[in-house]
Short mmCIF file of C-alpha atoms and ligand atoms in Angstrom, two decimals:
data_model
loop_
_atom_site.label_atom_id
_atom_site.label_comp_id
_atom_site.label_asym_id
_atom_site.label_seq_id
_atom_site.Cartn_x
_atom_site.Cartn_y
_atom_site.Cartn_z
CA MET V 403 24.35 -18.72 9.72
CA ARG V 404 23.63 -15.00 9.67
CA LEU V 405 23.07 -13.16 6.40
CA ILE V 406 23.26 -9.39 6.45
CA LEU V 407 21.85 -7.30 3.61
CA LEU V 408 23.31 -3.81 3.31
CA GLY V 409 22.07 -1.31 0.77
CA ALA V 410 20.41 2.02 0.18
CA PRO V 411 16.69 2.56 0.71
CA GLY V 412 14.99 0.97 -2.29
CA SER V 413 18.03 -1.12 -3.27
CA GLY V 414 15.93 -4.28 -2.95
CA LYS V 415 16.94 -5.60 0.48
CA GLY V 416 13.41 -6.63 1.43
CA SER V 417 12.64 -8.20 -1.95
CA ILE V 418 15.89 -10.17 -2.01
CA ALA V 419 15.44 -11.25 1.64
CA ASP V 420 12.04 -12.71 0.64
CA MET V 421 13.70 -14.69 -2.16
CA ILE V 422 16.45 -15.97 0.15
CA GLN V 423 13.84 -16.94 2.75
CA GLN V 424 11.87 -18.87 0.17
CA LYS V 425 14.83 -20.83 -1.17
CA TYR V 426 16.98 -21.36 1.94
CA ASN V 427 14.35 -21.29 4.68
CA PHE V 428 16.03 -18.70 6.90
CA PRO V 429 13.57 -16.24 8.44
CA LYS V 430 13.73 -12.66 7.17
CA ILE V 431 14.07 -10.12 9.95
CA SER V 432 13.39 -6.58 8.78
CA THR V 433 13.85 -3.97 11.50
CA GLY V 434 11.75 -1.57 9.40
CA ASP V 435 8.88 -4.09 9.43
CA LEU V 436 9.33 -4.75 13.18
CA LEU V 437 9.19 -1.00 13.88
CA ARG V 438 6.13 -0.43 11.68
CA GLU V 439 4.37 -3.37 13.35
CA ALA V 440 5.22 -2.10 16.87
CA VAL V 441 3.88 1.35 15.96
CA LYS V 442 0.72 -0.15 14.51
CA ARG V 443 0.15 -2.24 17.63
CA GLN V 444 1.02 0.72 19.89
CA THR V 445 3.33 -1.37 22.07
CA GLU V 446 5.58 0.42 24.53
CA ILE V 447 8.44 0.34 22.01
CA GLY V 448 6.06 1.32 19.21
CA ILE V 449 4.94 4.41 21.10
CA LYS V 450 8.58 5.43 21.64
CA ALA V 451 9.47 4.78 17.97
CA SER V 452 6.44 6.49 16.47
CA ALA V 453 7.89 9.99 16.92
CA GLN V 454 10.98 9.03 14.89
CA LEU V 455 9.71 6.57 12.31
CA GLY V 456 8.71 7.86 8.90
CA LYS V 457 10.93 10.95 9.03
CA GLY V 458 13.94 9.44 7.26
CA LYS V 459 16.33 9.45 10.22
CA LEU V 460 17.37 6.37 12.16
CA VAL V 461 15.30 5.35 15.15
CA ASP V 462 17.38 5.27 18.38
CA ASP V 463 19.70 2.28 18.68
CA ASP V 464 18.31 1.13 22.06
CA ILE V 465 14.77 0.88 20.61
CA VAL V 466 15.83 -1.09 17.54
CA ILE V 467 18.19 -3.32 19.50
CA ALA V 468 15.45 -4.20 22.01
CA LEU V 469 13.14 -5.21 19.15
CA LEU V 470 15.83 -7.24 17.44
CA LYS V 471 16.86 -9.05 20.64
CA GLU V 472 13.29 -10.10 21.22
CA ARG V 473 12.92 -11.37 17.65
CA LEU V 474 16.23 -13.29 17.73
CA SER V 475 15.15 -15.11 20.88
CA GLN V 476 12.42 -16.88 18.91
CA ASP V 477 12.92 -20.53 17.94
CA ASP V 478 12.88 -20.04 14.18
CA CYS V 479 16.16 -18.07 14.35
CA ARG V 480 18.17 -20.95 15.79
CA GLN V 481 19.53 -22.29 12.49
CA GLY V 482 20.11 -18.88 11.01
CA TYR V 483 18.41 -15.74 9.83
CA ILE V 484 18.52 -12.89 7.35
CA LEU V 485 18.89 -9.31 8.56
CA ASP V 486 17.23 -6.73 6.32
CA GLY V 487 17.94 -3.19 7.53
CA PHE V 488 20.11 -4.04 10.54
CA PRO V 489 22.79 -3.00 11.32
CA ARG V 490 22.31 0.55 10.10
CA ASN V 491 25.35 2.14 11.72
CA VAL V 492 28.68 1.03 13.17
CA SER V 493 27.41 1.05 16.75
CA GLN V 494 24.61 -1.40 15.82
CA ALA V 495 27.16 -3.64 14.07
CA VAL V 496 29.33 -3.74 17.18
CA ASN V 497 26.27 -4.51 19.33
CA LEU V 498 25.17 -7.29 17.00
CA LYS V 499 28.33 -9.25 17.70
CA VAL V 500 27.47 -9.15 21.42
CA ILE V 501 23.73 -9.79 21.12
CA ASN V 502 24.15 -12.88 19.00
CA GLU V 503 27.54 -14.30 18.19
CA GLN V 504 27.63 -16.19 14.88
CA LYS V 505 30.58 -18.08 13.45
CA ASN V 506 29.13 -18.04 9.98
CA GLU V 507 28.24 -14.61 8.76
CA ILE V 508 27.90 -13.38 5.19
CA VAL V 509 27.39 -9.73 4.32
CA PHE V 510 25.91 -8.74 0.96
CA PHE V 511 26.24 -5.12 -0.08
CA ILE V 512 23.61 -4.43 -2.73
CA GLU V 513 25.00 -1.56 -4.80
CA THR V 514 22.40 0.37 -6.76
CA SER V 515 22.47 3.75 -8.48
CA GLU V 516 20.59 6.63 -6.87
CA GLU V 517 18.46 7.07 -9.98
CA VAL V 518 17.31 3.42 -9.77
CA VAL V 519 16.50 3.53 -6.05
CA ILE V 520 14.43 6.70 -6.32
CA LYS V 521 12.43 5.26 -9.23
CA ARG V 522 11.86 2.00 -7.32
CA ILE V 523 10.75 3.69 -4.11
CA MET V 524 8.40 6.04 -5.93
CA SER V 525 6.71 3.07 -7.60
CA ARG V 526 6.67 0.72 -4.59
CA LEU V 527 3.47 -0.58 -3.04
CA THR V 528 3.45 -2.38 0.31
CA CYS V 529 0.80 -4.45 2.07
CA SER V 530 -0.24 -2.69 5.25
CA SER V 531 -1.04 -6.05 6.91
CA CYS V 532 1.82 -8.43 6.07
CA GLY V 533 4.42 -6.08 4.56
CA ALA V 534 4.56 -7.89 1.18
CA ILE V 535 6.43 -5.75 -1.34
CA TYR V 536 5.05 -4.85 -4.77
CA ASN V 537 5.89 -2.45 -7.55
CA ILE V 538 3.52 -0.63 -9.88
CA TYR V 539 5.69 -1.44 -12.92
CA THR V 540 7.66 -4.57 -12.15
CA LYS V 541 5.51 -6.51 -9.64
CA PRO V 542 1.94 -5.25 -9.37
CA PRO V 543 -0.53 -7.13 -7.13
CA LYS V 544 -2.74 -9.42 -9.25
CA ASN V 545 -5.97 -7.86 -8.04
CA ASN V 546 -5.73 -4.05 -7.89
CA LEU V 547 -4.72 -3.01 -4.37
CA VAL V 548 -5.39 -6.36 -2.69
CA CYS V 549 -2.39 -8.26 -1.34
CA ASP V 550 -1.72 -11.56 -3.18
CA VAL V 551 -0.36 -13.08 0.04
CA CYS V 552 -2.87 -12.14 2.76
CA GLY V 553 -5.71 -10.21 1.09
CA GLY V 554 -4.74 -7.05 3.02
CA GLN V 555 -4.76 -3.55 1.61
CA VAL V 556 -1.83 -2.52 -0.56
CA GLY V 557 -0.68 1.11 -0.69
CA GLN V 558 2.20 3.54 -0.47
CA ARG V 559 4.41 3.43 2.63
CA GLN V 560 4.22 6.54 4.78
CA ASP V 561 7.94 7.31 4.22
CA ASP V 562 7.84 6.83 0.43
CA LYS V 563 7.31 10.53 -0.23
CA PRO V 564 9.87 12.67 -2.12
CA GLU V 565 10.89 14.83 0.87
CA VAL V 566 11.37 11.80 3.16
CA ILE V 567 13.15 9.78 0.46
CA SER V 568 15.92 12.40 0.14
CA GLU V 569 16.35 12.44 3.94
CA ARG V 570 16.55 8.61 3.98
CA ILE V 571 19.25 8.70 1.31
CA ARG V 572 21.20 11.36 3.27
CA THR V 573 20.94 9.23 6.43
CA TYR V 574 22.14 6.19 4.48
CA HIS V 575 25.26 8.03 3.25
CA LYS V 576 26.07 9.44 6.67
CA ASP V 577 25.28 6.52 9.01
CA THR V 578 25.10 3.30 7.01
CA LEU V 579 27.76 3.50 4.27
CA PRO V 580 30.60 3.43 6.86
CA LEU V 581 29.52 -0.19 7.45
CA VAL V 582 31.10 -1.12 4.13
CA ALA V 583 34.56 -0.38 5.53
CA PHE V 584 33.58 -2.10 8.81
CA TYR V 585 32.62 -5.38 7.14
CA GLU V 586 34.95 -5.28 4.14
CA SER V 587 37.95 -5.72 6.37
CA SER V 588 36.53 -8.03 9.04
CA GLY V 589 33.67 -10.11 7.61
CA HIS V 590 32.77 -12.25 4.62
CA PHE V 591 31.70 -9.49 2.38
CA TYR V 592 30.29 -9.56 -1.16
CA ARG V 593 29.43 -6.65 -3.43
CA ILE V 594 26.28 -7.37 -5.43
CA ASP V 595 25.23 -5.39 -8.50
CA GLY V 596 21.69 -4.37 -7.52
CA ASN V 597 20.73 -2.55 -10.71
CA GLY V 598 19.46 -5.59 -12.64
CA THR V 599 16.18 -7.48 -12.40
CA ARG V 600 15.29 -9.32 -9.18
CA ASP V 601 16.36 -12.61 -10.77
CA GLU V 602 19.70 -11.16 -11.88
CA VAL V 603 20.39 -9.80 -8.40
CA PHE V 604 19.29 -13.01 -6.69
CA ALA V 605 21.47 -15.16 -8.99
CA GLN V 606 24.60 -13.43 -7.63
CA ILE V 607 23.50 -14.14 -4.06
CA GLU V 608 22.56 -17.74 -4.84
CA HIS V 609 26.02 -18.29 -6.26
CA VAL V 610 27.62 -17.36 -2.94
CA LEU V 611 25.06 -19.12 -0.74
CA ASP V 612 25.03 -22.39 -2.66
CA LYS V 613 28.80 -22.62 -2.20
CA ALA V 614 28.55 -21.70 1.50
CA MET V 615 25.79 -24.26 2.19
CA PHE V 616 27.78 -27.14 0.73
CA ARG V 617 30.92 -26.24 2.62
CA LYS V 618 31.41 -27.74 6.09
CA GLY V 619 32.37 -25.37 8.92
CA PRO V 620 32.68 -21.59 8.88
CA VAL V 621 32.94 -19.67 5.65
CA LYS V 622 36.64 -18.91 5.39
CA ASP V 623 37.52 -16.69 2.49
CA GLN V 624 35.95 -14.52 -0.12
CA ASP V 625 34.93 -16.39 -3.25
CA SER V 626 34.86 -14.50 -6.47
CA LEU V 627 31.39 -14.12 -7.93
P1 LIG J 1222 13.32 0.16 6.14
O1 LIG J 1222 11.96 -0.37 6.16
O2 LIG J 1222 14.46 -0.74 6.37
O3 LIG J 1222 13.50 1.00 4.81
P2 LIG J 1222 14.79 1.31 3.89
O4 LIG J 1222 16.11 0.94 4.39
O5 LIG J 1222 14.61 2.75 3.56
O6 LIG J 1222 14.66 0.36 2.72
P3 LIG J 1222 13.40 0.10 1.90
O7 LIG J 1222 12.50 -0.83 2.65
O8 LIG J 1222 12.83 1.42 1.46
O9 LIG J 1222 13.99 -0.57 0.59
P4 LIG J 1222 14.47 -2.05 0.29
O10 LIG J 1222 15.94 -2.01 0.10
O11 LIG J 1222 13.92 -3.01 1.29
O12 LIG J 1222 13.81 -2.26 -1.13
P5 LIG J 1222 12.51 -3.13 -1.56
O13 LIG J 1222 12.86 -4.57 -1.61
O14 LIG J 1222 11.31 -2.72 -0.81
O15 LIG J 1222 13.42 1.32 7.26
C1 LIG J 1222 12.44 2.30 7.38
C2 LIG J 1222 12.77 3.23 8.54
O16 LIG J 1222 12.81 2.46 9.75
C3 LIG J 1222 14.16 3.88 8.46
O17 LIG J 1222 14.11 5.08 7.71
C4 LIG J 1222 14.46 4.12 9.93
O18 LIG J 1222 13.79 5.27 10.40
C5 LIG J 1222 13.86 2.90 10.61
N1 LIG J 1222 14.81 1.80 10.79
C6 LIG J 1222 14.78 0.58 10.19
N2 LIG J 1222 15.81 -0.18 10.59
C7 LIG J 1222 16.51 0.59 11.47
C8 LIG J 1222 17.70 0.37 12.22
N3 LIG J 1222 18.38 -0.79 12.15
N4 LIG J 1222 18.13 1.36 13.01
C9 LIG J 1222 17.46 2.54 13.13
N5 LIG J 1222 16.35 2.82 12.43
C10 LIG J 1222 15.86 1.83 11.60
O19 LIG J 1222 12.38 -2.64 -3.09
C11 LIG J 1222 11.96 -1.32 -3.39
C12 LIG J 1222 11.04 -1.37 -4.62
O20 LIG J 1222 11.78 -1.81 -5.76
C13 LIG J 1222 9.85 -2.34 -4.49
O21 LIG J 1222 8.77 -1.81 -5.20
C14 LIG J 1222 10.34 -3.62 -5.19
O22 LIG J 1222 9.28 -4.37 -5.73
C15 LIG J 1222 11.24 -3.04 -6.28
N6 LIG J 1222 12.39 -3.85 -6.59
C16 LIG J 1222 13.25 -4.45 -5.71
N7 LIG J 1222 14.25 -5.05 -6.36
C17 LIG J 1222 14.04 -4.82 -7.70
C18 LIG J 1222 14.75 -5.18 -8.89
N8 LIG J 1222 15.89 -5.86 -8.83
N9 LIG J 1222 14.24 -4.77 -10.08
C19 LIG J 1222 13.10 -4.04 -10.13
N10 LIG J 1222 12.37 -3.67 -9.05
C20 LIG J 1222 12.86 -4.06 -7.85
MG1 LIG J 1223 12.75 -2.84 3.02
#
């Protein structure tokens, strides 16, 4: 099974993917995390991506697709996986069908107001070692700026600055929102109200996934939430 999380920057894709991973045991694959890790490790792909990452525009499709292909070839993806931040445009969505065909695919579109996403991004903290996601107001690390998960250093992401945030939101409207029409007509697509608490958002996703897990064979039609 493949789960795709669509949503604006700061809509909660990464946080919800963590919750899905914990309950359903599918690995979370965040192309943002893969890119940041490649840049940190200065791999060949990381060196290519470093000029583009952190500016609010999309990194070139061929770079992201190469990273994703490599990640999907790993054993833990065999039973299924969660995509957080991929696809980001229609061309990536078309490529995904070729890279890894999946009979069972569910797309969640996390809809969140612009006011909410800006507030969330401005107050986000991220672990620079493992990528764990925190929030100054709603999920602070227990011990100052030390990561609860790995003990790494927690701080602001390089692209969580006001000027980059507005560029990320512009890019989202231009490149990523057209995916709603792409998946609404062809996939198993669910609109999720992303403005509530993490638990409220996750409950809507659980409702869909619990039904899908108990059903035998491919997911056939849209269930009402
Ligand atoms: P990426 O890392 O994917 O960033 P993004 O899409 O901008 O999304 P964010 O990670 O900012 O937000 P999120 O939705 O994951 O929210 P989170 O859970 O953290 O991409 C970064 C860059 O990489 C891109 O700009 C691009 O350059 C490049 N890139 C990545 N993928 C690419 C691709 N496929 N193609 C090309 N380029 C690509 O939550 C945000 C905050 O809110 C946190 O503090 C969290 O604790 C809090 N929070 C979450 N949910 C709730 C809730 N329900 N209530 C209260 N607080 C909440
Ligand atoms: Mg994220």
